[in-house]
Coordinates of C-alpha atoms in Angstrom, one line a residue:
M1 CA -2.2 9.6 -22.8
A2 CA -0.8 9.6 -26.3
T3 CA -1.9 7.5 -29.3
I4 CA 0.8 5.6 -31.1
D5 CA 0.5 3.7 -34.3
I6 CA 2.5 0.5 -34.4
Q7 CA 3.8 -0.3 -37.8
V8 CA 5.2 -3.4 -39.5
P9 CA 9.0 -3.2 -39.2
D10 CA 11.6 -4.2 -41.7
I11 CA 10.7 -7.8 -42.6
G12 CA 13.5 -8.3 -45.1
D13 CA 13.2 -9.3 -48.7
F14 CA 9.4 -9.6 -48.8
D15 CA 6.9 -7.1 -50.3
E16 CA 3.7 -8.3 -48.8
V17 CA 2.9 -10.9 -46.2
T18 CA -0.5 -12.2 -45.0
V19 CA -2.0 -11.7 -41.6
I20 CA -2.9 -15.1 -40.3
E21 CA -3.4 -14.5 -36.6
L22 CA -4.5 -11.7 -34.3
M23 CA -2.8 -12.1 -30.9
V24 CA -4.4 -9.2 -29.1
K25 CA -7.8 -7.5 -28.9
V26 CA -9.1 -4.0 -28.2
G27 CA -8.6 -3.2 -24.6
D28 CA -5.7 -5.5 -24.0
T29 CA -2.6 -4.1 -22.2
V30 CA 0.5 -4.9 -24.1
K31 CA 4.2 -4.5 -23.3
A32 CA 7.0 -3.5 -25.6
E33 CA 8.2 -6.6 -27.5
Q34 CA 4.9 -8.4 -27.0
S35 CA 3.7 -10.1 -30.2
L36 CA 0.6 -8.4 -31.8
I37 CA 0.0 -10.4 -35.0
T38 CA 1.4 -13.3 -36.9
V39 CA 2.1 -12.9 -40.6
E40 CA 3.1 -15.5 -43.2
S41 CA 4.9 -15.4 -46.5
D42 CA 5.4 -18.3 -48.9
K43 CA 8.4 -19.5 -46.9
A44 CA 8.0 -18.4 -43.2
S45 CA 5.7 -17.3 -40.5
M46 CA 6.7 -14.6 -38.1
E47 CA 5.2 -12.7 -35.2
I48 CA 5.2 -8.9 -35.3
P49 CA 6.0 -7.4 -31.9
S50 CA 5.0 -4.0 -30.4
S51 CA 7.6 -1.3 -30.3
H52 CA 5.8 0.4 -27.3
G53 CA 3.8 -0.6 -24.3
G54 CA 0.2 0.6 -23.9
V55 CA -3.5 -0.3 -24.2
V56 CA -4.9 -1.5 -27.6
K57 CA -7.2 1.3 -28.9
E58 CA -7.8 -0.1 -32.4
I59 CA -6.7 -3.0 -34.5
K60 CA -6.0 -1.8 -38.0
V61 CA -5.8 -5.2 -39.8
K62 CA -7.9 -8.3 -40.0
L63 CA -7.3 -11.9 -40.9
G64 CA -6.3 -12.3 -44.5
D65 CA -5.0 -8.7 -45.0
K66 CA -1.8 -8.1 -46.9
V67 CA 0.7 -6.0 -45.0
K68 CA 4.3 -4.8 -45.6
Q69 CA 6.9 -2.6 -44.0
G70 CA 5.3 0.5 -42.7
S71 CA 1.7 -0.8 -42.6
V72 CA -0.1 0.2 -39.4
V73 CA -1.1 -2.8 -37.3
V74 CA -2.7 -1.4 -34.1
S75 CA -3.1 1.9 -32.4
L76 CA -2.1 2.1 -28.7
E77 CA -2.9 4.5 -26.0
S78 CA 0.4 4.9 -24.2
S79 CA 1.3 6.7 -21.1
E80 CA 4.6 8.7 -20.8
Q81 CA 6.4 6.0 -19.0
N82 CA 5.5 3.4 -21.7
Q83 CA 6.7 5.4 -24.6
A84 CA 10.3 4.1 -24.7
V85 CA 10.8 2.6 -28.1
A86 CA 11.7 -1.1 -28.1
P87 CA 15.3 -2.0 -28.8
A88 CA 16.2 -1.5 -32.5
V89 CA 13.7 -3.1 -35.0
T90 CA 12.0 -5.8 -33.1
A91 CA 10.9 -7.8 -36.1
Q92 CA 14.1 -7.4 -38.0
A93 CA 14.5 -9.6 -41.0
A94 CA 17.2 -12.2 -40.9
P95 CA 20.4 -10.5 -42.2
V96 CA 20.7 -11.4 -45.9
S97 CA 24.1 -11.4 -47.5
V98 CA 23.8 -11.5 -51.2
A99 CA 27.1 -10.1 -52.1
P100 CA 30.1 -8.7 -50.2
A101 CA 29.4 -5.4 -48.6
A102 CA 32.3 -3.8 -50.5
A103 CA 30.7 -4.6 -53.8
P104 CA 27.1 -3.4 -54.2
A105 CA 27.0 -4.6 -57.8
P106 CA 24.0 -4.3 -60.1
A107 CA 21.4 -7.0 -60.3
A108 CA 23.3 -9.2 -62.8
A109 CA 26.4 -9.3 -60.6
A110 CA 24.7 -9.7 -57.3
P111 CA 24.6 -13.5 -56.9
A112 CA 27.5 -14.8 -54.9
P113 CA 29.3 -17.6 -56.8
V114 CA 28.0 -21.1 -56.1
A115 CA 29.7 -24.1 -57.4
A116 CA 27.8 -25.8 -60.2
A117 CA 26.1 -28.9 -59.0
A118 CA 27.3 -31.9 -60.9
S119 CA 26.0 -35.4 -60.8
G120 CA 27.9 -36.2 -57.6
P121 CA 26.8 -35.8 -54.0
V122 CA 26.0 -32.2 -52.9
E123 CA 25.8 -31.1 -49.3
V124 CA 23.0 -28.6 -48.4
R125 CA 23.7 -26.6 -45.2
I126 CA 21.8 -24.1 -43.1
P127 CA 22.2 -20.6 -44.7
D128 CA 22.5 -17.3 -42.9
I129 CA 19.4 -17.2 -40.7
G130 CA 20.2 -13.9 -39.0
D131 CA 20.7 -13.2 -35.3
F132 CA 19.6 -16.6 -34.1
K133 CA 21.5 -19.5 -32.6
D134 CA 20.4 -23.1 -31.9
V135 CA 17.1 -23.1 -33.8
T136 CA 15.1 -26.3 -33.5
V137 CA 14.1 -28.6 -36.3
I138 CA 10.3 -29.0 -36.0
E139 CA 9.4 -30.4 -39.4
L140 CA 11.0 -32.6 -42.1
L141 CA 9.5 -31.6 -45.5
V142 CA 11.3 -34.3 -47.6
K143 CA 12.4 -37.9 -47.3
V144 CA 15.1 -40.0 -48.7
G145 CA 14.5 -40.6 -52.4
D146 CA 12.5 -37.4 -53.0
T147 CA 13.4 -35.3 -56.0
V148 CA 13.8 -31.6 -55.0
K149 CA 14.0 -28.5 -57.0
V150 CA 16.1 -25.4 -56.4
E151 CA 14.6 -23.3 -53.6
Q152 CA 12.3 -26.2 -52.5
S153 CA 12.0 -26.3 -48.7
L154 CA 13.7 -29.1 -46.9
V155 CA 13.1 -28.6 -43.2
T156 CA 11.3 -26.1 -41.0
V157 CA 13.1 -24.7 -38.0
E158 CA 11.8 -22.6 -35.1
S159 CA 13.1 -19.9 -32.8
D160 CA 11.3 -18.3 -29.9
K161 CA 9.6 -15.8 -32.2
A162 CA 9.4 -17.4 -35.7
S163 CA 9.3 -20.5 -37.7
M164 CA 11.1 -20.6 -41.1
E165 CA 11.7 -23.0 -43.9
I166 CA 15.2 -23.9 -45.1
P167 CA 15.3 -24.2 -48.9
S168 CA 17.6 -26.3 -51.0
S169 CA 20.5 -24.5 -52.8
T170 CA 20.5 -27.0 -55.6
A171 CA 18.3 -29.5 -57.3
G172 CA 18.7 -33.3 -56.9
V173 CA 17.6 -36.5 -55.3
V174 CA 17.7 -36.8 -51.5
R175 CA 20.4 -39.3 -50.6
E176 CA 20.6 -38.7 -46.9
I177 CA 18.9 -36.6 -44.2
K178 CA 21.4 -35.4 -41.6
V179 CA 19.0 -33.9 -39.1
K180 CA 15.9 -35.2 -37.2
L181 CA 13.0 -33.7 -35.4
G182 CA 14.1 -31.9 -32.2
D183 CA 17.7 -31.3 -33.3
T184 CA 19.2 -27.8 -32.8
V185 CA 21.0 -26.3 -35.8
N186 CA 23.0 -23.2 -36.7
I187 CA 24.4 -21.6 -39.8
G188 CA 26.6 -24.0 -41.7
D189 CA 25.2 -27.2 -40.3
L190 CA 24.6 -30.0 -42.8
V191 CA 20.9 -30.7 -43.5
V192 CA 20.8 -33.1 -46.4
V193 CA 23.0 -34.8 -48.9
L194 CA 21.7 -34.7 -52.5
D195 CA 22.7 -36.6 -55.6
G196 CA 23.0 -33.4 -57.7
V197 CA 21.6 -32.7 -61.1
A198 CA 24.0 -31.2 -63.6
G199 CA 23.5 -27.5 -64.2
A200 CA 21.1 -26.9 -61.4
V201 CA 22.5 -24.0 -59.4
A202 CA 20.6 -22.1 -56.8
A203 CA 20.3 -18.4 -56.2
P204 CA 22.5 -17.3 -53.3
I205 CA 21.7 -19.5 -50.3
A206 CA 21.7 -16.5 -47.9
A207 CA 18.9 -14.9 -49.8
A208 CA 16.7 -18.0 -49.2
A209 CA 16.8 -17.7 -45.5
A210 CA 13.4 -16.8 -44.2
P211 CA 12.8 -13.5 -42.4
T212 CA 12.7 -13.8 -38.6
A213 CA 10.9 -11.8 -36.0
A214 CA 13.9 -11.3 -33.7
A215 CA 12.7 -10.0 -30.4
S216 CA 16.0 -8.4 -29.6
A217 CA 18.0 -8.0 -32.8
P218 CA 20.7 -5.4 -32.2
A219 CA 21.0 -2.4 -34.5
A220 CA 24.5 -3.5 -35.3
A221 CA 23.4 -6.8 -36.9
A222 CA 24.8 -7.9 -40.2
P223 CA 23.5 -5.5 -42.9
V224 CA 20.6 -6.4 -45.1
A225 CA 21.3 -6.6 -48.8
S226 CA 20.7 -3.4 -50.7
A227 CA 17.5 -3.0 -52.7
P228 CA 19.1 -3.5 -56.1
A229 CA 20.9 -6.6 -55.0
A230 CA 17.8 -8.0 -53.3
A231 CA 15.8 -7.5 -56.4
A232 CA 18.1 -9.9 -58.2
V233 CA 17.2 -12.8 -56.0
A234 CA 15.3 -15.4 -57.9
P235 CA 11.7 -15.9 -56.5
A236 CA 11.2 -19.2 -54.7
L237 CA 9.4 -21.9 -56.5
A238 CA 5.8 -22.4 -55.4
V239 CA 6.3 -25.5 -53.4
P240 CA 3.7 -25.6 -50.7
A241 CA 5.0 -26.7 -47.3
H242 CA 1.7 -28.1 -46.3
A243 CA 0.1 -29.6 -49.3
P244 CA -3.5 -30.7 -48.7
G245 CA -3.9 -34.4 -48.6
A246 CA -0.2 -35.0 -48.4
A247 CA 1.1 -37.3 -45.7
P248 CA 2.5 -35.2 -42.9
L249 CA 6.3 -35.4 -42.5
G250 CA 6.5 -33.4 -39.3
L251 CA 4.6 -31.0 -37.0
P252 CA 1.4 -29.4 -38.2
H253 CA 1.0 -25.8 -39.4
A254 CA 1.0 -23.4 -36.4
S255 CA 2.8 -20.4 -35.2
P256 CA 5.5 -20.6 -32.4
S257 CA 3.1 -19.0 -29.9
V258 CA 0.4 -21.5 -30.7
R259 CA 2.9 -24.4 -30.4
K260 CA 4.0 -23.1 -27.0
F261 CA 0.3 -22.7 -25.9
A262 CA -0.4 -26.3 -27.0
R263 CA 2.6 -27.6 -25.2
E264 CA 1.5 -25.9 -22.0
L265 CA -1.9 -27.5 -22.2
G266 CA -0.5 -30.9 -23.3
V267 CA -2.5 -30.8 -26.5
P268 CA -1.2 -33.0 -29.4
L269 CA -1.2 -30.5 -32.3
N270 CA -1.2 -33.2 -34.9
E271 CA -4.7 -34.1 -33.8
V272 CA -6.0 -30.6 -34.0
K273 CA -7.8 -29.4 -37.1
G274 CA -6.8 -25.9 -38.1
S275 CA -9.4 -23.3 -39.0
G276 CA -7.0 -20.5 -40.1
L277 CA -5.7 -19.7 -43.5
K278 CA -4.1 -22.7 -45.3
G279 CA -5.4 -24.9 -42.5
R280 CA -3.2 -23.2 -39.9
I281 CA -4.0 -24.0 -36.3
T282 CA -5.0 -21.0 -34.1
E283 CA -5.1 -20.6 -30.4
A284 CA -8.9 -20.9 -30.6
D285 CA -8.5 -24.3 -32.3
V286 CA -6.4 -25.5 -29.4
Q287 CA -8.9 -24.3 -26.9
G288 CA -11.8 -25.9 -28.7
F289 CA -9.9 -29.2 -28.9
T290 CA -9.3 -29.0 -25.2
R291 CA -12.9 -28.4 -24.4
S292 CA -14.0 -31.3 -26.7
V293 CA -11.5 -33.7 -25.0
M294 CA -12.6 -32.6 -21.5
S295 CA -16.3 -33.0 -22.4
G296 CA -15.7 -36.5 -23.7
A297 CA -16.7 -35.6 -27.3
V298 CA -13.2 -36.2 -28.6
Q299 CA -10.6 -38.7 -27.5
T300 CA -6.8 -38.3 -28.1
L301 CA -4.9 -41.1 -29.8
A302 CA -2.8 -41.5 -26.6
A303 CA -5.9 -41.9 -24.5
A304 CA -7.4 -44.3 -27.0
A305 CA -4.3 -46.4 -26.9
Q306 CA -4.3 -46.3 -23.1
N307 CA -8.0 -47.3 -22.9
K308 CA -7.8 -50.1 -25.4
P309 CA -6.8 -52.8 -22.9
A310 CA -9.9 -51.9 -20.8
A311 CA -12.3 -52.8 -23.6
G312 CA -14.7 -55.7 -23.0
G313 CA -15.1 -55.3 -19.2
G314 CA -11.7 -54.2 -18.0
G315 CA -9.4 -56.5 -20.0
D316 CA -9.1 -60.2 -19.9
G317 CA -6.5 -60.2 -17.1
A318 CA -4.0 -62.2 -19.2
G319 CA -1.2 -59.7 -18.4
L320 CA -1.7 -60.4 -14.7
G321 CA -1.9 -64.2 -15.1
L322 CA -5.6 -64.2 -14.3
I323 CA -8.3 -66.3 -15.8
P324 CA -10.3 -64.6 -18.6
W325 CA -13.0 -62.1 -17.8
P326 CA -16.4 -63.8 -18.1
K327 CA -18.3 -63.0 -21.2
V328 CA -22.1 -63.3 -20.7
D329 CA -25.0 -62.7 -23.1
F330 CA -27.2 -60.9 -20.6
A331 CA -30.0 -60.6 -23.1
K332 CA -30.8 -64.2 -22.5
F333 CA -32.0 -63.4 -19.0
G334 CA -34.1 -60.3 -19.6
P335 CA -34.2 -56.8 -21.2
I336 CA -30.9 -54.8 -21.3
E337 CA -29.6 -51.5 -22.4
R338 CA -26.0 -50.9 -23.4
K339 CA -24.3 -47.5 -22.8
E340 CA -20.7 -46.7 -23.5
L341 CA -18.6 -45.5 -20.6
S342 CA -17.7 -41.8 -20.7
R343 CA -14.2 -40.9 -21.6
I344 CA -13.4 -39.8 -18.1
K345 CA -14.6 -43.1 -16.6
K346 CA -12.5 -45.1 -19.2
I347 CA -9.4 -43.2 -18.3
S348 CA -10.0 -43.1 -14.5
G349 CA -11.0 -46.8 -14.6
A350 CA -7.7 -47.8 -16.1
N351 CA -5.7 -45.7 -13.6
L352 CA -7.7 -47.0 -10.6
L353 CA -7.3 -50.6 -11.7
R354 CA -3.5 -50.1 -11.9
N355 CA -3.3 -48.3 -8.6
A356 CA -5.5 -50.8 -6.7
I357 CA -3.4 -53.7 -8.0
M358 CA 0.1 -52.2 -7.7
I359 CA -0.1 -50.3 -4.4
P360 CA -0.2 -52.3 -1.1
A361 CA -2.9 -50.0 0.4
V362 CA -4.1 -49.9 4.0
T363 CA -6.9 -47.7 5.4
N364 CA -7.2 -46.3 8.9
H365 CA -10.6 -45.1 10.0
D366 CA -11.1 -42.4 12.7
D367 CA -13.4 -39.6 13.8
A368 CA -12.7 -35.9 14.3
D369 CA -14.7 -33.6 16.6
I370 CA -15.5 -30.5 14.4
T371 CA -18.2 -29.1 16.7
D372 CA -16.4 -25.8 17.4
L373 CA -14.9 -25.6 13.8
E374 CA -18.4 -25.9 12.3
A375 CA -19.7 -23.2 14.6
F376 CA -16.8 -20.9 13.5
R377 CA -17.5 -21.7 9.8
V378 CA -21.2 -20.8 10.1
S379 CA -20.5 -17.5 11.9
T380 CA -17.7 -16.6 9.4
N381 CA -20.1 -17.1 6.5
K382 CA -22.7 -14.9 8.2
E383 CA -20.2 -12.1 8.8
N384 CA -19.0 -12.2 5.2
E385 CA -22.3 -12.7 3.3
K386 CA -21.6 -9.7 1.1
S387 CA -18.2 -11.1 -0.1
G388 CA -20.0 -13.7 -2.2
V389 CA -17.4 -16.4 -1.0
K390 CA -18.9 -19.2 0.9
V391 CA -16.4 -21.0 3.2
T392 CA -16.8 -24.8 3.2
M393 CA -15.6 -27.4 5.7
L394 CA -13.4 -28.8 2.9
A395 CA -11.4 -25.6 2.8
F396 CA -10.6 -26.0 6.5
L397 CA -9.8 -29.6 5.8
I398 CA -7.3 -28.7 3.1
K399 CA -5.6 -26.3 5.4
A400 CA -5.5 -28.9 8.2
C401 CA -4.0 -31.5 5.8
V402 CA -1.3 -29.1 4.8
A403 CA -0.3 -28.8 8.5
A404 CA -0.3 -32.6 8.9
L405 CA 1.8 -33.1 5.7
K406 CA 4.4 -30.6 7.0
K407 CA 4.6 -32.6 10.3
F408 CA 4.7 -36.0 8.5
P409 CA 6.5 -35.3 5.3
E410 CA 6.5 -38.9 4.1
F411 CA 2.8 -38.4 3.3
N412 CA 3.8 -35.7 0.9
S413 CA 6.3 -37.8 -1.0
S414 CA 6.5 -40.1 -4.0
L415 CA 8.4 -43.3 -4.7
D416 CA 11.1 -43.2 -7.4
G417 CA 12.6 -46.6 -7.7
D418 CA 14.4 -47.3 -4.4
A419 CA 14.3 -43.6 -3.4
L420 CA 11.7 -41.2 -2.0
I421 CA 11.0 -37.8 -3.5
Y422 CA 10.1 -35.4 -0.7
K423 CA 8.2 -32.5 -2.2
Q424 CA 8.6 -29.0 -0.7
F425 CA 5.3 -27.8 -2.2
Y426 CA 1.7 -28.6 -1.1
H427 CA -0.7 -29.0 -4.0
I428 CA -4.0 -30.6 -2.7
G429 CA -6.3 -32.4 -5.1
F430 CA -10.0 -32.7 -4.3
A431 CA -12.4 -35.1 -6.0
A432 CA -15.3 -33.3 -7.8
D433 CA -18.4 -35.2 -8.9
T434 CA -19.4 -34.2 -12.5
P435 CA -22.1 -35.5 -14.9
N436 CA -19.3 -37.2 -16.9
G437 CA -17.6 -38.8 -13.9
L438 CA -15.1 -38.1 -11.1
M439 CA -12.5 -35.4 -11.7
V440 CA -9.7 -34.1 -9.4
P441 CA -8.9 -30.4 -9.7
V442 CA -5.8 -29.3 -7.7
I443 CA -5.4 -26.3 -5.4
K444 CA -1.8 -25.2 -6.0
D445 CA 0.4 -24.0 -3.1
A446 CA -2.4 -24.4 -0.6
D447 CA 0.1 -23.7 2.2
K448 CA 0.4 -20.1 0.9
K449 CA -3.3 -19.4 0.7
G450 CA -6.0 -18.5 3.2
I451 CA -9.3 -20.1 3.8
F452 CA -11.2 -17.6 1.7
Q453 CA -8.9 -17.9 -1.3
I454 CA -9.0 -21.7 -1.1
S455 CA -12.8 -21.6 -0.9
Q456 CA -13.1 -19.3 -3.9
E457 CA -10.6 -21.4 -6.0
M458 CA -12.5 -24.6 -5.1
S459 CA -15.8 -23.1 -6.2
E460 CA -14.3 -22.0 -9.5
L461 CA -12.5 -25.2 -10.2
A462 CA -15.6 -27.3 -9.3
K463 CA -17.7 -25.3 -11.7
K464 CA -15.2 -25.7 -14.5
A465 CA -15.1 -29.5 -13.8
R466 CA -18.9 -29.7 -14.1
D467 CA -18.8 -27.7 -17.3
G468 CA -16.0 -29.9 -18.7
K469 CA -13.7 -26.9 -19.0
L470 CA -10.8 -28.0 -16.7
S471 CA -7.4 -27.9 -18.4
P472 CA -4.8 -30.7 -17.8
A473 CA -2.7 -28.2 -15.9
E474 CA -5.5 -27.7 -13.4
M475 CA -5.7 -31.4 -12.7
S476 CA -1.9 -32.1 -12.4
G477 CA 0.8 -31.8 -9.8
A478 CA -1.2 -32.9 -6.7
T479 CA 0.9 -34.2 -3.7
F480 CA -2.1 -35.3 -1.6
T481 CA -5.8 -35.8 -2.4
I482 CA -9.0 -35.5 -0.5
S483 CA -12.1 -37.4 -1.6
S484 CA -15.1 -35.9 0.2
L485 CA -18.6 -37.4 0.0
G486 CA -19.8 -34.2 1.7
G487 CA -23.5 -34.2 2.6
I488 CA -24.4 -37.4 0.6
G489 CA -24.1 -39.7 3.6
G490 CA -22.2 -42.9 4.5
R491 CA -19.9 -43.6 7.3
Y492 CA -16.5 -44.8 6.1
F493 CA -15.0 -46.0 2.8
T494 CA -11.7 -47.0 1.3
P495 CA -10.5 -44.5 -1.3
I496 CA -7.9 -45.6 -3.9
I497 CA -4.6 -43.8 -3.9
N498 CA -3.8 -41.6 -6.9
A499 CA -0.3 -42.7 -8.0
P500 CA 2.3 -41.3 -7.7
E501 CA 0.9 -40.0 -4.5
V502 CA 1.3 -42.2 -1.4
A503 CA -1.9 -41.3 0.6
I504 CA -5.4 -40.1 0.2
L505 CA -8.0 -38.9 2.7
G506 CA -11.7 -40.0 2.4
V507 CA -14.3 -37.9 4.3
C508 CA -18.0 -38.7 4.8
K509 CA -20.9 -36.8 6.2
S510 CA -20.5 -35.4 9.7
Q511 CA -23.2 -36.2 12.3
M512 CA -24.1 -35.5 15.9
E513 CA -23.1 -38.3 18.3
P514 CA -23.0 -38.7 22.1
V515 CA -19.4 -38.4 23.3
W516 CA -18.2 -39.0 26.8
D517 CA -16.4 -36.0 28.2
G518 CA -15.3 -37.7 31.5
K519 CA -18.5 -36.8 33.4
A520 CA -21.4 -37.2 31.0
F521 CA -22.3 -37.9 27.4
V522 CA -22.5 -34.6 25.4
P523 CA -23.6 -34.1 21.8
R524 CA -20.7 -33.4 19.5
L525 CA -20.4 -33.1 15.7
M526 CA -18.1 -35.9 14.5
L527 CA -16.5 -36.1 11.1
P528 CA -15.6 -39.6 9.8
L529 CA -12.0 -39.8 8.3
S530 CA -10.7 -42.7 6.1
L531 CA -6.9 -42.4 5.5
T532 CA -5.6 -44.8 2.8
W533 CA -1.8 -45.1 2.6
D534 CA 0.9 -46.9 0.7
H535 CA 2.5 -49.5 3.0
R536 CA 5.8 -49.4 1.0
V537 CA 6.3 -45.9 2.2
I538 CA 4.3 -45.5 5.4
D539 CA 3.8 -47.8 8.3
G540 CA 0.8 -48.2 10.6
A541 CA 2.2 -46.2 13.5
A542 CA 2.9 -43.2 11.2
A543 CA -0.6 -43.4 9.7
A544 CA -2.2 -43.5 13.2
R545 CA -0.2 -40.5 14.3
F546 CA -1.2 -38.6 11.1
N547 CA -4.9 -39.3 11.7
V548 CA -4.7 -38.3 15.4
Y549 CA -2.8 -35.1 14.6
L550 CA -5.3 -34.2 11.8
G551 CA -8.2 -34.8 14.3
Q552 CA -6.5 -32.5 16.9
I553 CA -6.2 -29.7 14.3
L554 CA -9.8 -30.0 13.3
G555 CA -10.8 -30.1 17.0
D556 CA -8.9 -26.9 17.7
F557 CA -7.9 -25.0 14.5
R558 CA -5.5 -22.7 16.4
R559 CA -3.0 -25.6 16.1
V560 CA -2.5 -24.7 12.5
L561 CA -0.6 -21.7 13.7
L562 CA 1.8 -23.8 15.8

């Protein structure tokens, strides 16, 4: 094993940048090109990638440190096969073209000629931003009517590895903004039109382009300006991109990796309070926000808007043409106590109301003989006590439902207007009872997993549900849901379908019953099944066949192999 010091590569025309995020920790295994830290200058944030693969032995910087080209970031323990240096300089600064390559003039002559801005309209375009194409506009920093100074930032754009602010090449008043959030832009694209101010001329536009952390910048990229020429570039005016107290004009302050992480979790970044430098949002902030939402301590604006109609006892029914919901002063009749519904119950209540009203649901009730399957389950758990994984009947039920869904694919579909979407994947949701209300984690690709793996995943997901730590991704994508009352009791019930699914299976407590075998009554363990289905997609005959087939599989689990 060799120890390798990973240094800050050439980051362009910047002396020192601030470490605002540590993206790895001691003991992590990193690959070449994997981002290690995020740094920030006055004009841009960028991620510094690793030039080698290996295991993090020591982190040489901390939040708030100032670093520059050559500063050691981390020390890696790298094996021989991991010592290939990453292509070129992975955090190469955006190529800066201050003067033609053939004329490396002294500082006074370095600025490329820029037409003097008169009082007429001036077009401000995207400068040279290096080896990047189709960067996305993620923030508008000015609005029509604003007065801007030379080098003041106009918009923020983002690539896969860095976000950068595009400055104005001249001073003036914003007449028109030519881009909007989400647009993709390239060098030369028009950003804004200004009513220019006489005599206000910018430093070379190319020098204002923020450095980028190009993950694969080729060595033959356009040359960076020579040191004498770069020194002649006028420093950017101190115009904070995220002024405290100012009304936000775009997305909040966060690195590209944090934005991506938030998108994966479905977290609205504009509702997350940043704890990093300058109020920057970190990955820990996103995780903390998610935990708060899942525990019911925080409600997103979207959820609040969705739940608003449910206030006052489920809405007044006006939207459905119903008479108003009765309003009663219950205190007139005796002592009362008022408790607000949990966030989960508010959200699920609105969804259940919609599903119950909009779906023409029918429920079939049946019984499955699980005598032999239960005996097999008990013996399996005894044989595998040391594994720590307890096999439940619900795991067998999930596997049996997958087999039934494959035989009757309309039960694994969803309505899309006048068409049916038949899904070729089998994600099974299971209802989990939690202190905050009912939640539905999802076992992804249940058809590709065995009983032990399903049992283990169910246990982990159920615990996360009880602890309020389920992520949105762990509760999405289900194609079919099972609602099991387990050992609580009861006989049959009518579960409500989770749109856009078209069916749901309800299961109650199994019990011994006398069953006629043709000669005598024998004791058999019977499991009550309640299958609710969408009559727009499924008819009664198909539902009956599904239930019968499911009962056959549970009665003889070898049928799963057929």
